[in-house]
N, CA, C and O atoms as a printed pandas DataFrame, in Angstrom:
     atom_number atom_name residue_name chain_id  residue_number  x_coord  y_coord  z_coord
0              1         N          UNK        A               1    0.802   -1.211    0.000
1              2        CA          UNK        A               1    0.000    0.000    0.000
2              3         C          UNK        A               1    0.840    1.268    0.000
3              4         O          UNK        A               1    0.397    2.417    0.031
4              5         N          UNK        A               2    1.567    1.057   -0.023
5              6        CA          UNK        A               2    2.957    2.869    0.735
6              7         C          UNK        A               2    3.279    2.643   -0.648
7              8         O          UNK        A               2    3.002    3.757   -1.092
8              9         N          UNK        A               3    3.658    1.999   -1.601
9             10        CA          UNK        A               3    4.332    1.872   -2.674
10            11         C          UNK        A               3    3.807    3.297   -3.805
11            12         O          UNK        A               3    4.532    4.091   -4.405
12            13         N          UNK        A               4    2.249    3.197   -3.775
13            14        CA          UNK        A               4    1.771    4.571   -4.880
14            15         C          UNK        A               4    2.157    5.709   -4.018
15            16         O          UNK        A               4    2.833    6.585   -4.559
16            17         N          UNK        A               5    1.859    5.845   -2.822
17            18        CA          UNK        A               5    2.318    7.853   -2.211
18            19         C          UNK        A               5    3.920    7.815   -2.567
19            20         O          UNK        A               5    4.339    8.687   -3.328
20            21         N          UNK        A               6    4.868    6.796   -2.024
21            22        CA          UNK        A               6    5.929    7.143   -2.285
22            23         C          UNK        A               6    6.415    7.729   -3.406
23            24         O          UNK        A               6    6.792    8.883   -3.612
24            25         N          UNK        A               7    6.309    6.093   -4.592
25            26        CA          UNK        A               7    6.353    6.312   -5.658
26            27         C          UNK        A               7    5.839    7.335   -6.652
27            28         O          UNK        A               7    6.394    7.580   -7.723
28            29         N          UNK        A               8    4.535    8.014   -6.128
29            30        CA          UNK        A               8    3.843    9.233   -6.690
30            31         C          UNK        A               8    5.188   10.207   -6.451
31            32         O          UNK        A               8    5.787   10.762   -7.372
32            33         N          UNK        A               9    5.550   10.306   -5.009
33            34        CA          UNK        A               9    5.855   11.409   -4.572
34            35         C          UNK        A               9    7.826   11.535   -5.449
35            36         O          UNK        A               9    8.468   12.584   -5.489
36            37         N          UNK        A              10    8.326   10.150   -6.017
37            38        CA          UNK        A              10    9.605   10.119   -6.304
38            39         C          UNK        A              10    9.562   10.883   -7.642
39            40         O          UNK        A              10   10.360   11.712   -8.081
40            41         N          UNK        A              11    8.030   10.222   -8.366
41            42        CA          UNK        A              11    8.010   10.851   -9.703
42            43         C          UNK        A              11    7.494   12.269   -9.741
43            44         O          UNK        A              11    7.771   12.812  -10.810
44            45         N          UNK        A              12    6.947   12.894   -9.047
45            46        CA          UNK        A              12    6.750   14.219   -8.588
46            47         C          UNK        A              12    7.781   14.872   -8.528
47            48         O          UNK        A              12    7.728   15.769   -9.369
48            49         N          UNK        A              13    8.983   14.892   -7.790
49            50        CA          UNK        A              13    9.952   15.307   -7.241
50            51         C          UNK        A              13   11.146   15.218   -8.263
51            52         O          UNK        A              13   12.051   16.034   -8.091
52            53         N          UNK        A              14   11.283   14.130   -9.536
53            54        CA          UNK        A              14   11.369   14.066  -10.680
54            55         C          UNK        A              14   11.047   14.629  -11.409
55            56         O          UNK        A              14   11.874   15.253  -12.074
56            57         N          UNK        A              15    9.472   14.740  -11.734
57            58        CA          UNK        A              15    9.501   15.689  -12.718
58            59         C          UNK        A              15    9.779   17.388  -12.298
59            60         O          UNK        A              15    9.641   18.193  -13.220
60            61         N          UNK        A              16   10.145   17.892  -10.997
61            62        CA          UNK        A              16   10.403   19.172  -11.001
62            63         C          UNK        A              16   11.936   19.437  -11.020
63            64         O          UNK        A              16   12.364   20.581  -10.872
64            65         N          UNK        A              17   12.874   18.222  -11.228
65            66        CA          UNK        A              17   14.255   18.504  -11.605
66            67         C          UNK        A              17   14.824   18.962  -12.915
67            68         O          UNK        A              17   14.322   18.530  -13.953
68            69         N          UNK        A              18   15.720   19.711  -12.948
69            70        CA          UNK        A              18   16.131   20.328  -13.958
70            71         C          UNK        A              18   16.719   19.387  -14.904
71            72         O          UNK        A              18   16.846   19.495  -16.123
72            73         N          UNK        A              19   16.961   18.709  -14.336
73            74        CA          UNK        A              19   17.385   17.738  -15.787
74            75         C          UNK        A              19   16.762   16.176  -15.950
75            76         O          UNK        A              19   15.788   15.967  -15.227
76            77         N          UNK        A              20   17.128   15.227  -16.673
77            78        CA          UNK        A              20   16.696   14.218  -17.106
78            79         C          UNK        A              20   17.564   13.310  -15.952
79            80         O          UNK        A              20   17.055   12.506  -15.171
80            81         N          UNK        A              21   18.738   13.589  -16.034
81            82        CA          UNK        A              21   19.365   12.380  -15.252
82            83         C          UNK        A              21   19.361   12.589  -13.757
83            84         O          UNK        A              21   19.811   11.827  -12.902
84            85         N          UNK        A              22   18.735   13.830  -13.585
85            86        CA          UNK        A              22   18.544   14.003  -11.670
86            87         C          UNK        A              22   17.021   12.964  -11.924
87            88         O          UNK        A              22   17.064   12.093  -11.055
88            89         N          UNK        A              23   16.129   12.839  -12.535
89            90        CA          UNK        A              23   14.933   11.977  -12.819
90            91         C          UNK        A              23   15.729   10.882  -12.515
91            92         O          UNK        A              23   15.543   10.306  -11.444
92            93         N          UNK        A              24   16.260   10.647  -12.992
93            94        CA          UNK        A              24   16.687    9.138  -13.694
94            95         C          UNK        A              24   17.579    8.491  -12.289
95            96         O          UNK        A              24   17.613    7.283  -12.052
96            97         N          UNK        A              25   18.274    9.534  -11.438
97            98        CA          UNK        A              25   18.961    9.152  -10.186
98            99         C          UNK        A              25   18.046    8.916   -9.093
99           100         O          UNK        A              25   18.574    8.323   -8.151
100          101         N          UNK        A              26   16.761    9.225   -8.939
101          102        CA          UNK        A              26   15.526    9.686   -7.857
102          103         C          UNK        A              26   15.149    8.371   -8.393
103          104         O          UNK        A              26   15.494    7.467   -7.633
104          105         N          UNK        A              27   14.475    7.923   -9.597
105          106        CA          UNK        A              27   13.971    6.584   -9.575
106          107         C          UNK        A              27   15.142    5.720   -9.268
107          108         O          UNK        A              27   14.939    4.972   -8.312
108          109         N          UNK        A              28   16.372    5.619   -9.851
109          110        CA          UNK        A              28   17.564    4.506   -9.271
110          111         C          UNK        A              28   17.305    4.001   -7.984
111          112         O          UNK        A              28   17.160    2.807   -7.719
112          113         N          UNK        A              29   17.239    5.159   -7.002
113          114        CA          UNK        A              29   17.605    5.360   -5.698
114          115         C          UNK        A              29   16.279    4.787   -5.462
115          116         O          UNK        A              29   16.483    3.587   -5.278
116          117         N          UNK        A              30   15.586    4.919   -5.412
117          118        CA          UNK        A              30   13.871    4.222   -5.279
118          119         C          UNK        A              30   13.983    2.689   -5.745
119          120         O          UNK        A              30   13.909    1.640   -5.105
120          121         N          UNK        A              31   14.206    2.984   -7.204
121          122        CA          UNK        A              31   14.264    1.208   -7.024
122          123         C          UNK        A              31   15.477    0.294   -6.711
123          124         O          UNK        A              31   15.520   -0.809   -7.255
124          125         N          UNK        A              32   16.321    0.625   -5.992
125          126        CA          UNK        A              32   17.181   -0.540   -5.297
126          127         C          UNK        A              32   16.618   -0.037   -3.744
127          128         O          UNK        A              32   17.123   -0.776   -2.899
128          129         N          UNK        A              33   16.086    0.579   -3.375
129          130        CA          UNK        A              33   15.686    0.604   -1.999
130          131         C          UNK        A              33   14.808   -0.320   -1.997
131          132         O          UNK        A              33   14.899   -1.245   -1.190
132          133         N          UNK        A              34   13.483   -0.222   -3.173
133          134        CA          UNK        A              34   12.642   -1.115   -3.175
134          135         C          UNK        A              34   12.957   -2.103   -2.894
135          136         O          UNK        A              34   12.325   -2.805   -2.105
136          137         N          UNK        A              35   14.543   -2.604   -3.737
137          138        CA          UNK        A              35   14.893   -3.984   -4.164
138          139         C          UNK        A              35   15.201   -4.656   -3.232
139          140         O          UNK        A              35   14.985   -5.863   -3.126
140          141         N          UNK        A              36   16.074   -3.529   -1.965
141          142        CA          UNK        A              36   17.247   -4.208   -1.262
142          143         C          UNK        A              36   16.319   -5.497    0.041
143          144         O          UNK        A              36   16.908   -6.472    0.509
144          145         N          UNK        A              37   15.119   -5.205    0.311
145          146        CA          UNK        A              37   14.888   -6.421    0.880
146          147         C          UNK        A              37   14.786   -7.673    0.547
147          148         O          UNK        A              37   14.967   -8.810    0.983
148          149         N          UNK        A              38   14.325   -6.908   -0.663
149          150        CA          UNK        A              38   13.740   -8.630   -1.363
150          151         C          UNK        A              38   15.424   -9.247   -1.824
151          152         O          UNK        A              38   15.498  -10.398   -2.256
152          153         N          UNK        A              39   16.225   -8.715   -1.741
153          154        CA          UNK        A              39   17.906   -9.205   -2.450
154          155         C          UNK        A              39   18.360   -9.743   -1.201
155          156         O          UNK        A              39   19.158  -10.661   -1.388
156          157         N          UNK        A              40   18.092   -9.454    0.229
157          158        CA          UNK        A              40   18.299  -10.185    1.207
158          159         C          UNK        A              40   18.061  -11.100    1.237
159          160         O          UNK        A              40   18.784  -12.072    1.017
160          161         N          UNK        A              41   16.524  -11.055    1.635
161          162        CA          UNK        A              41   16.026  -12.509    1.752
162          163         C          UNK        A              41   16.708  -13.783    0.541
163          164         O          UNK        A              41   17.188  -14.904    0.708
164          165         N          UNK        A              42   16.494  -13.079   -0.469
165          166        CA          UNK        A              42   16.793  -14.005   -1.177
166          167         C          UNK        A              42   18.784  -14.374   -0.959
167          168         O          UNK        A              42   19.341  -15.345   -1.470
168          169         N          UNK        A              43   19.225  -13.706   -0.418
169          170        CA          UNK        A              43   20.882  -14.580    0.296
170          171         C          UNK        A              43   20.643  -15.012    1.030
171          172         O          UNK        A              43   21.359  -15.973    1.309
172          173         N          UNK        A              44   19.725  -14.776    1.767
173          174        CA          UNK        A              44   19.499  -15.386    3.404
174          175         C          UNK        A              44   18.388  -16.109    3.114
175          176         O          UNK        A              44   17.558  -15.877    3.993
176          177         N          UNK        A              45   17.946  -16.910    2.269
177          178        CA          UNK        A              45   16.656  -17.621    2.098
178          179         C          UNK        A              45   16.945  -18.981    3.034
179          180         O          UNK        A              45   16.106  -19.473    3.789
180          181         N          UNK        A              46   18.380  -19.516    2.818
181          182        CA          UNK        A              46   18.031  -20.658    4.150
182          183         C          UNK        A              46   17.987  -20.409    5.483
183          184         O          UNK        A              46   17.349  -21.126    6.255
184          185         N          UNK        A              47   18.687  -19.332    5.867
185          186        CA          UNK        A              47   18.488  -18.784    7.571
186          187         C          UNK        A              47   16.791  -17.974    7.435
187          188         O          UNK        A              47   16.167  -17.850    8.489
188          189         N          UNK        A              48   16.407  -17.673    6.656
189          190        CA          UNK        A              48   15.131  -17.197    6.737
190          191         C          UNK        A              48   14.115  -18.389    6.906
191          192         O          UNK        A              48   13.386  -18.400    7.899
192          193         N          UNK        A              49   14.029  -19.616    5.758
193          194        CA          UNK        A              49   13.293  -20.490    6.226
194          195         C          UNK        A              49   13.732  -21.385    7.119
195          196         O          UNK        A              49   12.967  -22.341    6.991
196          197         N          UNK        A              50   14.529  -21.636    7.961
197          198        CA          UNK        A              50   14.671  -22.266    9.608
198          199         C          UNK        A              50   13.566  -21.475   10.204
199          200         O          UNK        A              50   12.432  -21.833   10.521
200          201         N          UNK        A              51   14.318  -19.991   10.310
201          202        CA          UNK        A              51   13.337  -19.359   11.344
202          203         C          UNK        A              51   12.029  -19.217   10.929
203          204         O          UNK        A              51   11.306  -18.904   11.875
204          205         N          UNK        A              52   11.510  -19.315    9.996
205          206        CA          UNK        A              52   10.299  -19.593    9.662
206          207         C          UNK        A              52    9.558  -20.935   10.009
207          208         O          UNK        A              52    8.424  -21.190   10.415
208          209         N          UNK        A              53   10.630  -21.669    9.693
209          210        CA          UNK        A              53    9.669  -23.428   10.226
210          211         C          UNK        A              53    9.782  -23.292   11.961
211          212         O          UNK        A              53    9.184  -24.159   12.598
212          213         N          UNK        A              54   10.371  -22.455   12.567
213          214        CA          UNK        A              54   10.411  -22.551   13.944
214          215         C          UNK        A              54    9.183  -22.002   14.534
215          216         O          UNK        A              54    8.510  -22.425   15.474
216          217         N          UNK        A              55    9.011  -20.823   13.677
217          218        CA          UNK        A              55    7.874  -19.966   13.717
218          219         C          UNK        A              55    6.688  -20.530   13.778
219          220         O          UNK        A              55    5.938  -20.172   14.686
220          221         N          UNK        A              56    6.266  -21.501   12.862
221          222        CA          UNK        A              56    5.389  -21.802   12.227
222          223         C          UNK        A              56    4.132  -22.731   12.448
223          224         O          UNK        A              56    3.290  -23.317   11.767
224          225         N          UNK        A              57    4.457  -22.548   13.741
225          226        CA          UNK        A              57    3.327  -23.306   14.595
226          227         C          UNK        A              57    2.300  -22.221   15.702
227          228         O          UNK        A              57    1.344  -22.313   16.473
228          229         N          UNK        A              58    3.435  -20.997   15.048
229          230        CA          UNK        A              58    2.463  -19.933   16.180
230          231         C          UNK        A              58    2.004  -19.303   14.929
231          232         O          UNK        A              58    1.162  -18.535   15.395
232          233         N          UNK        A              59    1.989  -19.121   13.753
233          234        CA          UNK        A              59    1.527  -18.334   12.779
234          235         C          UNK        A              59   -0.292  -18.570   13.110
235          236         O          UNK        A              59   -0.747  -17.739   13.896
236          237         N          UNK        A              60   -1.050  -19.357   12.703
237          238        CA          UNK        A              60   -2.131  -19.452   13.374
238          239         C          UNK        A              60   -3.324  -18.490   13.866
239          240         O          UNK        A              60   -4.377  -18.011   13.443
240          241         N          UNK        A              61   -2.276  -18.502   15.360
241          242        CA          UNK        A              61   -2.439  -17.449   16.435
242          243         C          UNK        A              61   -1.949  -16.151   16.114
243          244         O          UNK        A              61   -2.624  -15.217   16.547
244          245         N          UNK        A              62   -0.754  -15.833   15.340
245          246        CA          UNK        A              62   -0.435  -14.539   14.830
246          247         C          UNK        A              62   -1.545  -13.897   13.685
247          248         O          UNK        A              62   -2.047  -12.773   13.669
248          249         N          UNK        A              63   -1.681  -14.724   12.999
249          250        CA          UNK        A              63   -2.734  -14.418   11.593
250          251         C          UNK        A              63   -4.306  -13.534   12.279
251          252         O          UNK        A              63   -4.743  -12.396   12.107
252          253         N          UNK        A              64   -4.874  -14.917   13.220
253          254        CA          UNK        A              64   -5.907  -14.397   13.989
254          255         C          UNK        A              64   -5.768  -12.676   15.062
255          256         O          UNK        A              64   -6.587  -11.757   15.101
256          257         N          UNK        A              65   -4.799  -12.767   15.588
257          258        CA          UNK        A              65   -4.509  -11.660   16.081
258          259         C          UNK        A              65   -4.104  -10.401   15.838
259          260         O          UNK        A              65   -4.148   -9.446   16.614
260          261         N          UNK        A              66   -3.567  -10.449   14.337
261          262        CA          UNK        A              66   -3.557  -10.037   13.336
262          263         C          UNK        A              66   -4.483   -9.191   12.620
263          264         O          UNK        A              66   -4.345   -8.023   12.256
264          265         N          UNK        A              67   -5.734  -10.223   12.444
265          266        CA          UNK        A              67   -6.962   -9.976   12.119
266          267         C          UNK        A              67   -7.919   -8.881   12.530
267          268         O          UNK        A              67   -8.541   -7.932   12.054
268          269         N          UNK        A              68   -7.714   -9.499   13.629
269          270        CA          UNK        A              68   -8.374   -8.885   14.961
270          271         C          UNK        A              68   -8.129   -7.141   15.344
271          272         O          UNK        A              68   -8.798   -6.151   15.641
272          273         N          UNK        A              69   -6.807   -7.513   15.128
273          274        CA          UNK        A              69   -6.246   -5.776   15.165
274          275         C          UNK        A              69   -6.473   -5.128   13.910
275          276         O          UNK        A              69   -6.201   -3.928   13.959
276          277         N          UNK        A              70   -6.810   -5.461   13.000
277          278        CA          UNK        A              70   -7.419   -4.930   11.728
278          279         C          UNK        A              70   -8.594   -4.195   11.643
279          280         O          UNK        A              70   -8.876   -3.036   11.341
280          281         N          UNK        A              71   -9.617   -5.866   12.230
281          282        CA          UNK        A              71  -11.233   -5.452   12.500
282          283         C          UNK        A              71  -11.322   -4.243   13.150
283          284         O          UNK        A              71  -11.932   -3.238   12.783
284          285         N          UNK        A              72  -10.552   -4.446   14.318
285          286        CA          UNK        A              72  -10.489   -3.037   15.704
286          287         C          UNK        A              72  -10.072   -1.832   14.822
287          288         O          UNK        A              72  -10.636   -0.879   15.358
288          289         N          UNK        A              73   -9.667   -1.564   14.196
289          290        CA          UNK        A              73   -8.805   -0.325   13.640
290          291         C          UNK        A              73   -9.897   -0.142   12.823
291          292         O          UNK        A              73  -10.433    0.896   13.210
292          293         N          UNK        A              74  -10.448   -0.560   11.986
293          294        CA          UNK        A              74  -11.695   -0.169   10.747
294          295         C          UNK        A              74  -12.422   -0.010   11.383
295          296         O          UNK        A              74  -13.239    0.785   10.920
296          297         N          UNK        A              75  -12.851   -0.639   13.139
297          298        CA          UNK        A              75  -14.008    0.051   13.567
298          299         C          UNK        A              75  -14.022    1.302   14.067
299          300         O          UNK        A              75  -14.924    2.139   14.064
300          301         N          UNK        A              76  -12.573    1.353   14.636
301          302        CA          UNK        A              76  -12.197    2.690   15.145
302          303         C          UNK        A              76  -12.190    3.564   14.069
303          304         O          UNK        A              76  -12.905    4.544   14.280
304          305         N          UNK        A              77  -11.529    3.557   12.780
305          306        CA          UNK        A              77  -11.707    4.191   11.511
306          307         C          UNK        A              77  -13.247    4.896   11.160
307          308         O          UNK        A              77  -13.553    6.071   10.957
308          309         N          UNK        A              78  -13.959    3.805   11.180
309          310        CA          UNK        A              78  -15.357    4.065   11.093
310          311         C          UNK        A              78  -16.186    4.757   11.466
311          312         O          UNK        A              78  -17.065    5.202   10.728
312          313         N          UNK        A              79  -16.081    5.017   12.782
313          314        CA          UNK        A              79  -16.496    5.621   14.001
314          315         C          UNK        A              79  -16.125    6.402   14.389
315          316         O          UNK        A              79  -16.833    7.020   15.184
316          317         N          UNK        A              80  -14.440    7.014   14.014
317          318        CA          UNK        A              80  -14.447    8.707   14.383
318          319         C          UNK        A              80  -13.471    8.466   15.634
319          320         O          UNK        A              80  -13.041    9.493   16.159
320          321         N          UNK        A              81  -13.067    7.231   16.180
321          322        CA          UNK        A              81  -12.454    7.029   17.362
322          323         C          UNK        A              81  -11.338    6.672   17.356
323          324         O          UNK        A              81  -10.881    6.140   18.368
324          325         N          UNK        A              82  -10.514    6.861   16.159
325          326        CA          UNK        A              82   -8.971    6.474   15.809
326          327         C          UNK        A              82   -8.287    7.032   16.566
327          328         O          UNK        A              82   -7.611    6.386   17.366
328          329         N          UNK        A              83   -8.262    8.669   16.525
329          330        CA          UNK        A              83   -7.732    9.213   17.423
330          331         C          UNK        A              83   -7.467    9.009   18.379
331          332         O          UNK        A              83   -6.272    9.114   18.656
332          333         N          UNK        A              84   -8.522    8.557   19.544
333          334        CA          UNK        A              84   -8.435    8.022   21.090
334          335         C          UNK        A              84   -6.954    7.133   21.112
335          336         O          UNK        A              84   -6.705    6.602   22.195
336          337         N          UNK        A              85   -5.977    6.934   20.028
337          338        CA          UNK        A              85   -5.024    5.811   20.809
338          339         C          UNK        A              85   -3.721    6.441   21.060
339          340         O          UNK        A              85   -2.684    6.042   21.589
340          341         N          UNK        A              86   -4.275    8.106   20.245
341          342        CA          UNK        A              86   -3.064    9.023   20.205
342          343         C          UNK        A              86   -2.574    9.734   21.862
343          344         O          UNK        A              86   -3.538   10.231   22.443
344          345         N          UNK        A              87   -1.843    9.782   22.281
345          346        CA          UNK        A              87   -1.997    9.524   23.504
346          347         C          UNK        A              87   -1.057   10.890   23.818
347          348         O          UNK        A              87   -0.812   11.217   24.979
């Protein structure tokens, strides 16, 4: 979901540079940031799936709870009561 404001905001900020290749450095820089997690995982894909199969008996319970904090937030969304958690 963050991917269109950012990305809006890289090509925005692009098109008000004076030249073509300050464009062209603003998206670079955007897309290996994008990239650089997914280039991890993928070196670390066997230390990632250990800790994943270790994980993977509480996922479950994470998913549901998960959920849950979702439902709560759209109701709070809904209702005008988001605010209340700002503290």
């Amino acid at each position: 979901p963050c991917v269109g404001p950012i990305l809006g905001s890289v090509l925005f900020m692009a098109s008000q540079g004076n030249t073509a290749l300050y464009g062209a450095a603003l998206m670079a820089i955007y897309t290996v940031g994008l990239a650089i997690p997914f280039l991890l995982i993928s070196l670390f894909a066997e230390t990632v799936l250990q800790h994943y199969r270790k994980w993977n008996r509480y996922l479950p319970v994470v998913k549901k709870i998960g959920g849950a904090l979702l439902v709560l937030m759209g109701i709070l969304l809904m209702t005008g009561k988001f605010s209340s958690l700002i503290f």
